XYZ file of N, CA and C in Angstrom:
750
model
N -53.865 -46.483 37.266
C -53.874 -45.228 38.027
C -52.494 -44.974 38.627
N -51.965 -43.798 38.394
C -50.647 -43.436 38.905
C -50.677 -43.331 40.427
N -49.664 -43.919 41.070
C -49.581 -43.894 42.523
C -48.974 -42.579 43.005
N -49.709 -41.883 43.882
C -49.179 -40.646 44.466
C -47.951 -40.942 45.307
N -48.005 -42.059 46.048
C -46.875 -42.412 46.898
C -45.633 -42.714 46.073
N -45.795 -43.387 44.949
C -44.647 -43.688 44.091
C -43.988 -42.410 43.593
N -44.787 -41.451 43.180
C -44.227 -40.172 42.739
C -43.454 -39.494 43.861
N -44.005 -39.532 45.069
C -43.345 -38.904 46.212
C -42.032 -39.616 46.528
N -42.058 -40.957 46.537
C -40.863 -41.730 46.860
C -39.759 -41.528 45.819
N -40.134 -41.454 44.552
C -39.134 -41.233 43.504
C -38.450 -39.879 43.666
N -39.233 -38.858 43.954
C -38.674 -37.528 44.162
C -37.833 -37.497 45.438
N -38.339 -38.126 46.483
C -37.623 -38.182 47.758
C -36.314 -38.966 47.611
N -36.343 -39.985 46.777
C -35.158 -40.800 46.542
C -34.040 -39.971 45.932
N -34.375 -39.150 44.949
C -33.381 -38.289 44.304
C -32.783 -37.301 45.308
N -33.633 -36.747 46.159
C -33.157 -35.791 47.163
C -32.212 -36.445 48.155
N -32.579 -37.641 48.612
C -31.764 -38.323 49.609
C -30.424 -38.782 49.060
N -30.356 -39.126 47.806
C -29.083 -39.510 47.198
C -28.081 -38.372 47.309
N -28.576 -37.150 47.209
C -27.704 -35.975 47.270
C -27.366 -35.571 48.700
N -28.312 -35.629 49.626
C -28.090 -35.010 50.937
C -27.921 -35.985 52.098
N -28.267 -37.274 51.922
C -28.270 -38.203 53.056
C -27.194 -39.274 52.920
N -26.775 -39.802 54.072
C -25.810 -40.890 54.095
C -26.493 -42.203 53.737
N -25.904 -43.010 52.882
C -26.489 -44.316 52.574
C -26.327 -45.274 53.744
N -27.258 -46.211 53.858
C -27.176 -47.337 54.791
C -27.471 -46.997 56.244
N -27.729 -45.721 56.580
C -28.021 -45.357 57.963
C -29.378 -44.657 58.046
N -30.255 -45.179 58.895
C -31.536 -44.522 59.148
C -31.724 -44.383 60.654
N -32.737 -43.628 61.034
C -33.037 -43.372 62.438
C -34.523 -43.639 62.667
N -34.829 -44.412 63.696
C -36.221 -44.640 64.095
C -36.400 -44.218 65.538
N -37.479 -43.491 65.815
C -37.700 -42.904 67.134
C -39.000 -43.416 67.756
N -38.896 -43.861 68.989
C -40.063 -44.263 69.768
C -40.357 -43.130 70.743
N -41.397 -42.367 70.457
C -41.711 -41.168 71.231
C -42.815 -41.493 72.227
N -42.474 -41.457 73.515
C -43.441 -41.748 74.580
C -44.005 -40.446 75.143
N -45.290 -40.468 75.420
C -45.954 -39.357 76.090
C -46.901 -39.895 77.152
N -47.193 -39.085 78.165
C -48.047 -39.511 79.284
C -49.180 -38.516 79.462
N -50.427 -39.021 79.483
C -51.597 -38.136 79.569
C -52.312 -38.219 80.914
N -51.587 -38.581 81.971
C -52.056 -38.743 83.359
C -52.770 -40.069 83.593
N -53.207 -40.751 82.538
C -53.919 -42.011 82.719
C -53.281 -43.167 81.956
N -52.501 -42.872 80.930
C -51.915 -43.935 80.124
C -50.628 -43.458 79.465
N -49.777 -44.411 79.128
C -48.553 -44.129 78.385
C -48.860 -44.307 76.911
N -48.455 -43.341 76.116
C -48.764 -43.364 74.689
C -47.487 -43.292 73.863
N -47.614 -43.688 72.599
C -46.488 -43.612 71.668
C -46.979 -42.945 70.385
N -46.108 -42.165 69.781
C -46.476 -41.425 68.572
C -46.221 -42.297 67.342
N -47.263 -42.452 66.518
C -47.167 -43.278 65.312
C -47.646 -42.493 64.100
N -47.203 -42.938 62.928
C -47.653 -42.293 61.698
C -48.104 -43.334 60.693
N -48.971 -42.907 59.807
C -49.504 -43.769 58.752
C -49.100 -43.211 57.397
N -48.408 -44.043 56.611
C -47.935 -43.635 55.292
C -49.086 -43.675 54.291
N -49.081 -42.754 53.360
C -50.109 -42.722 52.315
C -50.149 -44.052 51.548
N -51.348 -44.520 51.271
C -51.600 -45.720 50.466
C -51.119 -47.010 51.119
N -50.800 -46.963 52.417
C -50.332 -48.159 53.111
C -51.213 -48.441 54.323
N -51.502 -49.728 54.558
C -52.174 -50.123 55.779
C -51.125 -50.302 56.872
N -51.525 -50.148 58.102
C -50.584 -50.286 59.200
C -49.885 -48.977 59.517
N -49.107 -48.990 60.591
C -48.496 -47.776 61.116
C -46.994 -47.953 61.280
N -46.303 -46.821 61.401
C -44.848 -46.807 61.549
C -44.439 -45.854 62.666
N -43.247 -46.060 63.187
C -42.637 -45.104 64.104
C -42.066 -43.939 63.304
N -41.991 -42.752 63.882
C -41.347 -41.634 63.185
C -39.880 -41.967 62.916
N -39.425 -41.632 61.736
C -38.037 -41.922 61.394
C -37.589 -41.120 60.188
N -36.361 -41.356 59.801
C -35.820 -40.648 58.652
C -34.372 -41.029 58.424
N -33.710 -40.233 57.613
C -32.332 -40.526 57.231
C -31.383 -39.465 57.767
N -30.138 -39.876 57.948
C -29.125 -38.985 58.495
C -28.488 -38.168 57.386
N -28.477 -36.846 57.546
C -27.854 -35.975 56.555
C -26.333 -36.126 56.584
N -25.709 -35.853 55.463
C -24.263 -35.982 55.357
C -23.518 -34.978 56.236
N -24.165 -33.874 56.549
C -23.480 -32.797 57.275
C -23.942 -32.658 58.730
N -24.496 -33.740 59.341
C -24.960 -33.622 60.712
C -24.535 -34.828 61.551
N -24.426 -34.595 62.862
C -24.154 -35.679 63.794
C -25.391 -36.557 63.938
N -25.182 -37.782 64.383
C -26.282 -38.737 64.507
C -27.367 -38.229 65.446
N -26.979 -37.742 66.617
C -27.970 -37.264 67.586
C -28.716 -36.037 67.064
N -28.013 -35.172 66.340
C -28.675 -34.002 65.748
C -29.741 -34.443 64.755
N -29.458 -35.516 64.019
C -30.440 -36.044 63.081
C -31.684 -36.535 63.795
N -31.491 -37.195 64.941
C -32.638 -37.687 65.717
C -33.475 -36.525 66.236
N -32.814 -35.486 66.754
C -33.562 -34.318 67.246
C -34.314 -33.628 66.109
N -33.700 -33.547 64.946
C -34.359 -32.920 63.785
C -35.627 -33.687 63.408
N -35.518 -34.999 63.350
C -36.668 -35.832 62.992
C -37.787 -35.680 64.015
N -37.424 -35.679 65.290
C -38.431 -35.552 66.345
C -39.121 -34.198 66.320
N -38.346 -33.144 66.128
C -38.965 -31.817 66.104
C -39.908 -31.673 64.920
N -39.567 -32.299 63.799
C -40.437 -32.212 62.624
C -41.773 -32.912 62.857
N -41.808 -33.878 63.764
C -43.035 -34.625 64.047
C -43.816 -34.080 65.233
N -43.124 -33.432 66.169
C -43.770 -33.016 67.419
C -43.860 -31.506 67.585
N -42.999 -30.754 66.893
C -42.934 -29.317 67.094
C -42.219 -28.928 68.369
N -41.654 -29.911 69.073
C -40.966 -29.678 70.347
C -39.475 -29.914 70.167
N -38.667 -28.994 70.664
C -37.216 -29.121 70.526
C -36.551 -29.676 71.779
N -37.135 -29.435 72.949
C -36.552 -29.914 74.204
C -37.164 -31.266 74.575
N -36.513 -32.321 74.107
C -37.005 -33.677 74.301
C -35.876 -34.521 74.890
N -36.206 -35.338 75.898
C -35.218 -36.277 76.415
C -35.056 -37.405 75.403
N -33.809 -37.682 75.023
C -33.529 -38.627 73.952
C -32.493 -39.635 74.428
N -32.731 -40.911 74.142
C -31.799 -41.948 74.557
C -31.631 -42.979 73.439
N -30.403 -43.138 72.973
C -30.111 -44.162 71.971
C -30.048 -45.514 72.666
N -30.802 -46.507 72.166
C -30.895 -47.758 72.913
C -30.486 -48.999 72.135
N -30.541 -48.998 70.805
C -30.190 -50.214 70.072
C -30.110 -49.914 68.580
N -29.328 -50.725 67.855
C -29.268 -50.644 66.395
C -29.917 -51.890 65.808
N -30.703 -51.698 64.755
C -31.452 -52.786 64.136
C -30.945 -52.993 62.713
N -30.573 -54.245 62.386
C -29.939 -54.459 61.090
C -30.235 -55.786 60.437
N -31.434 -56.332 60.652
C -31.783 -57.571 59.962
C -31.742 -57.367 58.452
N -31.377 -58.431 57.736
C -31.101 -58.331 56.301
C -32.246 -57.730 55.496
N -33.465 -58.192 55.716
C -34.601 -57.749 54.893
C -35.666 -57.062 55.738
N -35.235 -56.183 56.624
C -36.152 -55.580 57.600
C -37.232 -54.712 56.953
N -36.992 -54.188 55.747
C -38.010 -53.351 55.092
C -38.367 -53.854 53.696
N -37.917 -55.055 53.356
C -38.103 -55.571 51.995
C -39.568 -55.648 51.600
N -40.396 -56.206 52.464
C -41.810 -56.396 52.126
C -42.532 -55.067 51.939
N -42.184 -54.074 52.739
C -42.852 -52.775 52.667
C -42.643 -52.121 51.300
N -41.444 -52.284 50.732
C -41.120 -51.649 49.443
C -41.051 -52.653 48.291
N -41.652 -53.818 48.453
C -41.516 -54.894 47.469
C -42.032 -54.521 46.081
N -43.021 -53.649 46.014
C -43.626 -53.323 44.718
C -42.887 -52.221 43.971
N -41.816 -51.696 44.566
C -41.107 -50.576 43.951
C -39.791 -51.022 43.318
N -39.263 -50.175 42.457
C -38.019 -50.453 41.749
C -36.862 -50.649 42.729
N -35.982 -51.584 42.410
C -34.866 -51.903 43.302
C -33.886 -50.748 43.469
N -33.910 -49.776 42.562
C -32.994 -48.644 42.652
C -33.489 -47.551 43.604
N -34.717 -47.683 44.055
C -35.282 -46.682 44.960
C -34.425 -46.577 46.219
N -34.141 -45.348 46.643
C -33.318 -45.105 47.838
C -33.861 -45.850 49.052
N -35.157 -45.774 49.263
C -35.794 -46.339 50.451
C -35.723 -47.869 50.475
N -35.486 -48.491 49.318
C -35.478 -49.951 49.228
C -34.098 -50.540 49.498
N -33.087 -49.694 49.628
C -31.743 -50.191 49.906
C -31.671 -50.698 51.349
N -30.596 -51.378 51.658
C -30.450 -51.898 53.016
C -29.990 -50.793 53.962
N -30.727 -50.630 55.065
C -30.390 -49.611 56.063
C -30.260 -50.250 57.446
N -29.214 -49.853 58.158
C -29.111 -50.129 59.585
C -29.785 -48.967 60.299
N -30.740 -49.280 61.163
C -31.494 -48.218 61.826
C -31.053 -48.067 63.270
N -30.711 -46.845 63.651
C -30.337 -46.533 65.018
C -31.610 -46.141 65.770
N -31.900 -46.881 66.837
C -33.126 -46.650 67.593
C -32.918 -45.690 68.753
N -33.807 -44.716 68.868
C -33.840 -43.789 69.995
C -35.220 -43.857 70.620
N -35.287 -43.731 71.942
C -36.586 -43.455 72.527
C -36.560 -42.054 73.121
N -37.699 -41.412 73.053
C -37.821 -40.025 73.493
C -38.963 -39.919 74.492
N -38.794 -39.037 75.469
C -39.829 -38.750 76.458
C -40.213 -37.287 76.324
N -41.499 -37.025 76.178
C -41.926 -35.653 75.976
C -43.268 -35.395 76.645
N -43.533 -34.131 76.903
C -44.785 -33.728 77.524
C -45.919 -33.858 76.508
N -46.845 -34.756 76.816
C -47.962 -35.048 75.910
C -48.725 -33.783 75.527
N -48.936 -32.898 76.493
C -49.760 -31.709 76.267
C -49.098 -30.698 75.333
N -47.776 -30.745 75.233
C -47.068 -29.757 74.422
C -46.881 -30.187 72.972
N -47.151 -31.442 72.678
C -46.893 -31.984 71.343
C -48.088 -31.772 70.424
N -47.809 -31.310 69.229
C -48.813 -31.219 68.179
C -48.361 -32.124 67.032
N -48.835 -33.380 66.995
C -48.382 -34.312 65.964
C -48.559 -33.743 64.560
N -47.523 -33.918 63.735
C -47.513 -33.309 62.406
C -47.380 -34.368 61.315
N -48.203 -34.258 60.298
C -48.032 -35.095 59.111
C -47.044 -34.403 58.178
N -46.478 -35.177 57.240
C -45.604 -34.591 56.231
C -46.039 -35.078 54.859
N -45.192 -34.880 53.863
C -45.556 -35.221 52.489
C -45.703 -36.733 52.275
N -45.141 -37.553 53.175
C -45.233 -39.001 53.039
C -46.407 -39.607 53.811
N -46.897 -38.908 54.820
C -47.876 -39.504 55.730
C -49.242 -38.848 55.626
N -50.253 -39.608 56.014
C -51.616 -39.079 56.037
C -52.137 -38.925 57.458
N -51.393 -39.461 58.434
C -51.796 -39.329 59.835
C -50.565 -39.436 60.725
N -50.600 -38.700 61.830
C -49.578 -38.782 62.863
C -50.311 -38.614 64.187
N -50.395 -39.694 64.974
C -51.288 -39.705 66.130
C -50.656 -40.414 67.327
N -51.133 -40.045 68.526
C -50.777 -40.764 69.742
C -51.617 -42.031 69.829
N -50.981 -43.142 70.205
C -51.687 -44.403 70.429
C -51.309 -44.952 71.807
N -52.317 -45.473 72.503
C -52.073 -46.090 73.799
C -51.184 -47.322 73.602
N -50.145 -47.484 74.417
C -49.214 -48.599 74.202
C -49.874 -49.951 74.434
N -50.982 -49.978 75.165
C -51.683 -51.243 75.404
C -52.674 -51.565 74.292
N -52.833 -50.662 73.332
C -53.787 -50.871 72.239
C -53.148 -50.481 70.905
N -51.956 -51.005 70.658
C -51.229 -50.620 69.453
C -51.870 -51.225 68.199
N -51.934 -50.447 67.123
C -52.341 -51.021 65.843
C -51.185 -51.837 65.260
N -51.400 -52.459 64.114
C -50.333 -53.218 63.459
C -49.194 -52.279 63.056
N -47.975 -52.665 63.420
C -46.792 -51.894 63.039
C -46.070 -52.611 61.902
N -45.674 -51.848 60.886
C -45.065 -52.415 59.688
C -43.557 -52.561 59.838
N -42.961 -53.245 58.853
C -41.532 -53.546 58.843
C -41.147 -54.214 60.166
N -40.065 -53.766 60.804
C -39.680 -54.334 62.101
C -39.981 -53.363 63.239
N -40.959 -52.497 63.044
C -41.206 -51.439 64.024
C -41.850 -51.945 65.308
N -42.501 -53.108 65.275
C -42.973 -53.695 66.526
C -41.779 -54.137 67.368
N -40.786 -54.713 66.721
C -39.563 -55.119 67.424
C -38.851 -53.909 68.021
N -38.792 -52.820 67.265
C -38.140 -51.606 67.757
C -38.907 -51.040 68.946
N -40.234 -50.982 68.838
C -41.053 -50.488 69.952
C -40.864 -51.345 71.194
N -40.919 -52.665 71.048
C -40.784 -53.569 72.198
C -39.430 -53.365 72.887
N -38.383 -53.208 72.096
C -37.046 -53.008 72.662
C -36.961 -51.677 73.397
N -37.613 -50.639 72.862
C -37.597 -49.323 73.505
C -38.334 -49.349 74.837
N -39.497 -50.003 74.867
C -40.278 -50.080 76.102
C -39.522 -50.865 77.163
N -38.868 -51.951 76.756
C -38.068 -52.728 77.698
C -36.921 -51.894 78.255
N -36.271 -51.128 77.392
C -35.162 -50.289 77.841
C -35.647 -49.192 78.784
N -36.815 -48.616 78.495
C -37.387 -47.606 79.385
C -37.659 -48.200 80.758
N -38.228 -49.400 80.812
C -38.522 -50.045 82.090
C -37.245 -50.384 82.854
N -36.266 -50.916 82.154
C -34.988 -51.228 82.795
C -34.328 -49.959 83.320
N -34.494 -48.861 82.573
C -33.857 -47.611 82.953
C -34.363 -47.051 84.260
N -35.602 -47.408 84.655
C -36.146 -46.922 85.921
C -35.348 -47.428 87.118
N -34.564 -48.488 86.924
C -33.764 -49.040 88.006
C -32.569 -48.164 88.364
N -32.151 -47.321 87.432
C -30.919 -46.571 87.713
C -30.953 -45.108 87.296
N -32.068 -44.629 86.760
C -32.144 -43.197 86.480
C -33.595 -42.730 86.590
N -33.791 -41.423 86.845
C -35.156 -40.914 87.053
C -35.915 -40.775 85.741
N -37.217 -40.670 85.872
C -38.068 -40.395 84.724
C -39.214 -39.515 85.222
N -39.753 -38.697 84.354
C -40.881 -37.858 84.745
C -40.737 -36.418 84.324
N -39.501 -35.918 84.278
C -39.301 -34.504 83.965
C -39.898 -34.138 82.615
N -39.802 -35.026 81.642
C -40.312 -34.735 80.308
C -41.713 -35.277 80.071
N -42.286 -35.950 81.067
C -43.593 -36.570 80.885
C -44.699 -35.912 81.697
N -44.353 -35.380 82.846
C -45.341 -34.770 83.737
C -45.388 -33.256 83.562
N -46.480 -32.615 83.984
C -46.498 -31.145 83.998
C -45.475 -30.619 84.987
N -45.212 -29.335 84.951
C -44.185 -28.736 85.808
C -44.464 -29.016 87.288
N -45.727 -28.918 87.696
C -46.123 -29.207 89.079
C -46.972 -30.472 89.085
N -46.682 -31.370 90.020
C -47.375 -32.655 90.070
C -47.432 -33.147 91.512
N -48.280 -34.129 91.754
C -48.378 -34.726 93.086
C -47.590 -36.036 93.117
N -47.308 -36.509 94.316
C -46.618 -37.795 94.460
C -47.456 -38.943 93.893
N -48.771 -38.969 94.124
C -49.574 -40.034 93.494
C -49.507 -40.005 91.967
N -49.426 -38.813 91.377
C -49.328 -38.725 89.921
C -47.991 -39.282 89.433
N -46.925 -38.987 90.167
C -45.612 -39.527 89.811
C -45.608 -41.050 89.973
N -46.195 -41.536 91.061
C -46.259 -42.983 91.278
C -47.079 -43.655 90.184
N -48.164 -43.022 89.786
C -48.996 -43.594 88.724
C -48.203 -43.726 87.426
N -47.364 -42.757 87.112
C -46.522 -42.823 85.919
C -45.614 -44.051 85.984
N -44.956 -44.249 87.109
C -44.059 -45.397 87.267
C -44.827 -46.717 87.158
N -46.004 -46.768 87.752
C -46.792 -48.011 87.723
C -47.234 -48.346 86.301
N -47.588 -47.335 85.525
C -48.017 -47.574 84.145
C -46.850 -48.066 83.303
N -45.676 -47.471 83.485
C -44.505 -47.905 82.723
C -44.111 -49.324 83.111
N -44.104 -49.617 84.407
C -43.677 -50.928 84.892
C -44.757 -51.997 84.793
N -46.011 -51.549 84.616
C -47.161 -52.457 84.568
C -47.274 -53.281 85.851
N -47.090 -52.621 86.982
C -47.275 -53.289 88.262
C -47.505 -52.230 89.337
N -48.256 -52.576 90.394
C -48.482 -51.618 91.481
C -47.237 -51.473 92.347
N -47.069 -50.306 92.931
C -45.943 -50.033 93.814
C -46.472 -49.619 95.182
N -45.760 -50.021 96.220
C -46.147 -49.651 97.575
C -45.990 -48.146 97.762
N -47.050 -47.485 98.229
C -47.045 -46.025 98.324
C -45.956 -45.519 99.263
N -45.834 -46.149 100.432
C -44.830 -45.700 101.386
C -43.416 -45.875 100.878
N -43.120 -47.029 100.282
C -41.788 -47.278 99.735
C -41.465 -46.312 98.602
N -42.473 -46.046 97.773
C -42.252 -45.135 96.649
C -41.917 -43.735 97.161
N -42.669 -43.270 98.136
C -42.434 -41.940 98.706
C -41.036 -41.841 99.303
N -40.621 -42.869 100.059
C -39.306 -42.832 100.691
C -38.180 -42.829 99.660
N -38.336 -43.632 98.609
C -37.296 -43.664 97.582
C -37.184 -42.326 96.869
N -38.320 -41.773 96.504
C -38.294 -40.532 95.743
C -37.726 -39.374 96.558
N -38.070 -39.313 97.813
C -37.540 -38.228 98.642
C -36.060 -38.451 98.941
N -35.648 -39.688 99.063
C -34.243 -40.001 99.326
C -33.345 -39.608 98.162
N -33.844 -39.725 96.935
C -33.039 -39.416 95.757
C -32.678 -37.933 95.679
N -33.490 -37.076 96.298
C -33.206 -35.647 96.282
C -33.500 -34.958 94.971
N -34.346 -35.563 94.146
C -34.641 -34.970 92.834
C -35.919 -34.135 92.847
N -36.601 -34.063 94.014
C -37.879 -33.359 94.090
C -37.796 -32.135 94.987
N -38.523 -31.102 94.602
C -38.740 -29.937 95.453
C -40.200 -29.931 95.894
N -40.427 -29.961 97.209
C -41.793 -29.916 97.731
C -42.245 -28.471 97.826
N -43.375 -28.170 97.219
C -43.883 -26.798 97.179
C -44.806 -26.520 98.358
N -45.006 -25.252 98.633
C -45.908 -24.847 99.721
C -47.326 -24.644 99.190
N -47.730 -25.515 98.316
C -49.083 -25.459 97.767
C -49.567 -26.877 97.516
N -50.878 -27.038 97.433
C -51.476 -28.356 97.270
C -52.377 -28.374 96.044
N -52.731 -29.583 95.616
C -53.678 -29.747 94.514
C -55.087 -29.540 95.046
N -55.755 -28.524 94.600
C -57.096 -28.196 95.085
C -58.147 -29.081 94.430
N -59.244 -29.277 95.125
C -60.359 -30.034 94.585
C -60.354 -31.471 95.066
N -61.489 -32.143 94.952
C -61.599 -33.529 95.384
C -62.107 -33.630 96.814
N -62.578 -34.824 97.154
C -63.186 -35.031 98.469
C -62.152 -35.316 99.546
N -60.953 -35.739 99.142
C -59.941 -36.114 100.114
C -58.973 -34.950 100.369
N -58.092 -35.169 101.320
C -57.090 -34.164 101.647
C -56.268 -33.814 100.414
N -56.086 -32.521 100.191
C -55.369 -32.076 99.001
C -53.901 -32.480 99.094
N -53.369 -33.233 98.108
C -51.972 -33.669 98.160
C -51.017 -32.519 97.833
N -49.819 -32.621 98.380
C -48.801 -31.615 98.111
C -48.342 -31.663 96.662
N -47.930 -30.507 96.173
C -47.384 -30.414 94.834
C -45.860 -30.417 94.888
N -45.262 -30.973 93.847
C -43.811 -31.059 93.735
C -43.380 -30.560 92.358
N -42.113 -30.176 92.285
C -41.437 -29.960 91.016
C -40.137 -30.756 91.062
N -39.537 -30.980 89.897
C -38.245 -31.643 89.871
C -37.136 -30.624 90.109
N -36.152 -31.005 90.902
C -34.927 -30.228 91.044
C -34.049 -30.583 89.854
N -33.987 -29.705 88.882
C -33.330 -30.049 87.619
C -31.843 -30.359 87.786
N -31.196 -29.713 88.751
C -29.761 -29.960 88.942
C -29.509 -31.393 89.414
N -30.203 -31.809 90.482
C -29.997 -33.170 90.984
C -30.613 -34.209 90.051
N -31.688 -33.843 89.360
C -32.315 -34.748 88.396
C -31.331 -35.063 87.271
N -30.728 -34.021 86.707
C -29.780 -34.233 85.604
C -28.535 -34.969 86.075
N -28.134 -34.719 87.316
C -26.995 -35.455 87.868
C -27.328 -36.941 87.985
N -28.563 -37.247 88.386
C -28.986 -38.645 88.480
C -29.078 -39.293 87.103
N -29.491 -38.523 86.103
C -29.497 -39.046 84.738
C -28.088 -39.424 84.296
N -27.145 -38.600 84.684
C -25.748 -38.809 84.272
C -25.089 -39.943 85.044
N -25.301 -39.982 86.367
C -24.565 -40.924 87.216
C -25.387 -42.118 87.690
N -26.706 -42.010 87.603
C -27.562 -43.134 87.951
C -27.883 -43.244 89.440
N -28.905 -44.066 89.724
C -29.274 -44.393 91.091
C -28.527 -45.630 91.552
N -28.536 -45.866 92.857
C -27.878 -47.051 93.398
C -28.884 -48.144 93.797
N -30.166 -47.807 93.771
C -31.194 -48.777 94.166
C -32.079 -49.121 92.975
N -32.677 -50.305 93.015
C -33.585 -50.733 91.945
C -34.998 -50.881 92.496
N -35.973 -50.918 91.584
C -37.363 -51.089 92.016
C -37.628 -52.554 92.321
């Protein structure tokens, strides 16, 4: 029986030889937050067990970061995504087993150094998209990940570690939370990423001290307890903190 995936890969290989740079690929760890858990976007390739991170190849006529944004938009439908390059992966046979049954001349079977990016995006705005290579593209809870193929578990682990380390010196939340949010919701996001509880009073003092929040004259309605105040991010000071960093750590 003729393999549909083989036909697709052969055609894709010819296209990439013409338009893409050899030896360079891009893998993206896309994080989203649904108010209760941190999730990552994964895809499943046709005729293959296991899952992969969204990725692709760099075109000959584009910058590296532009390639990452292109790949992400093709998977999420969202163009405004926070993107951070965190590591390059280049083990000798990082994808050998995945393509072992295919011809050695196949583009995808060559050796590629993969540039890793992690992205933060609003879970509610993303519509995961399949393409000609995949049969599924879905959000998965980071605490319940399925088997990841090639070295994508290593890439995911490195991205999550970098995200956690990044909380020590730059803000997070603008791309993960809705436009208006409460302080408990922001604290919950940090606790889920860090996998540890945070003192409510200390968290409030740090966040207000940073100057990245605007307190609104409205509250979250509903519930038996006092309605908490709503906040938005001050994009000017938030972006400045992204650029220059914080001086305190968690």
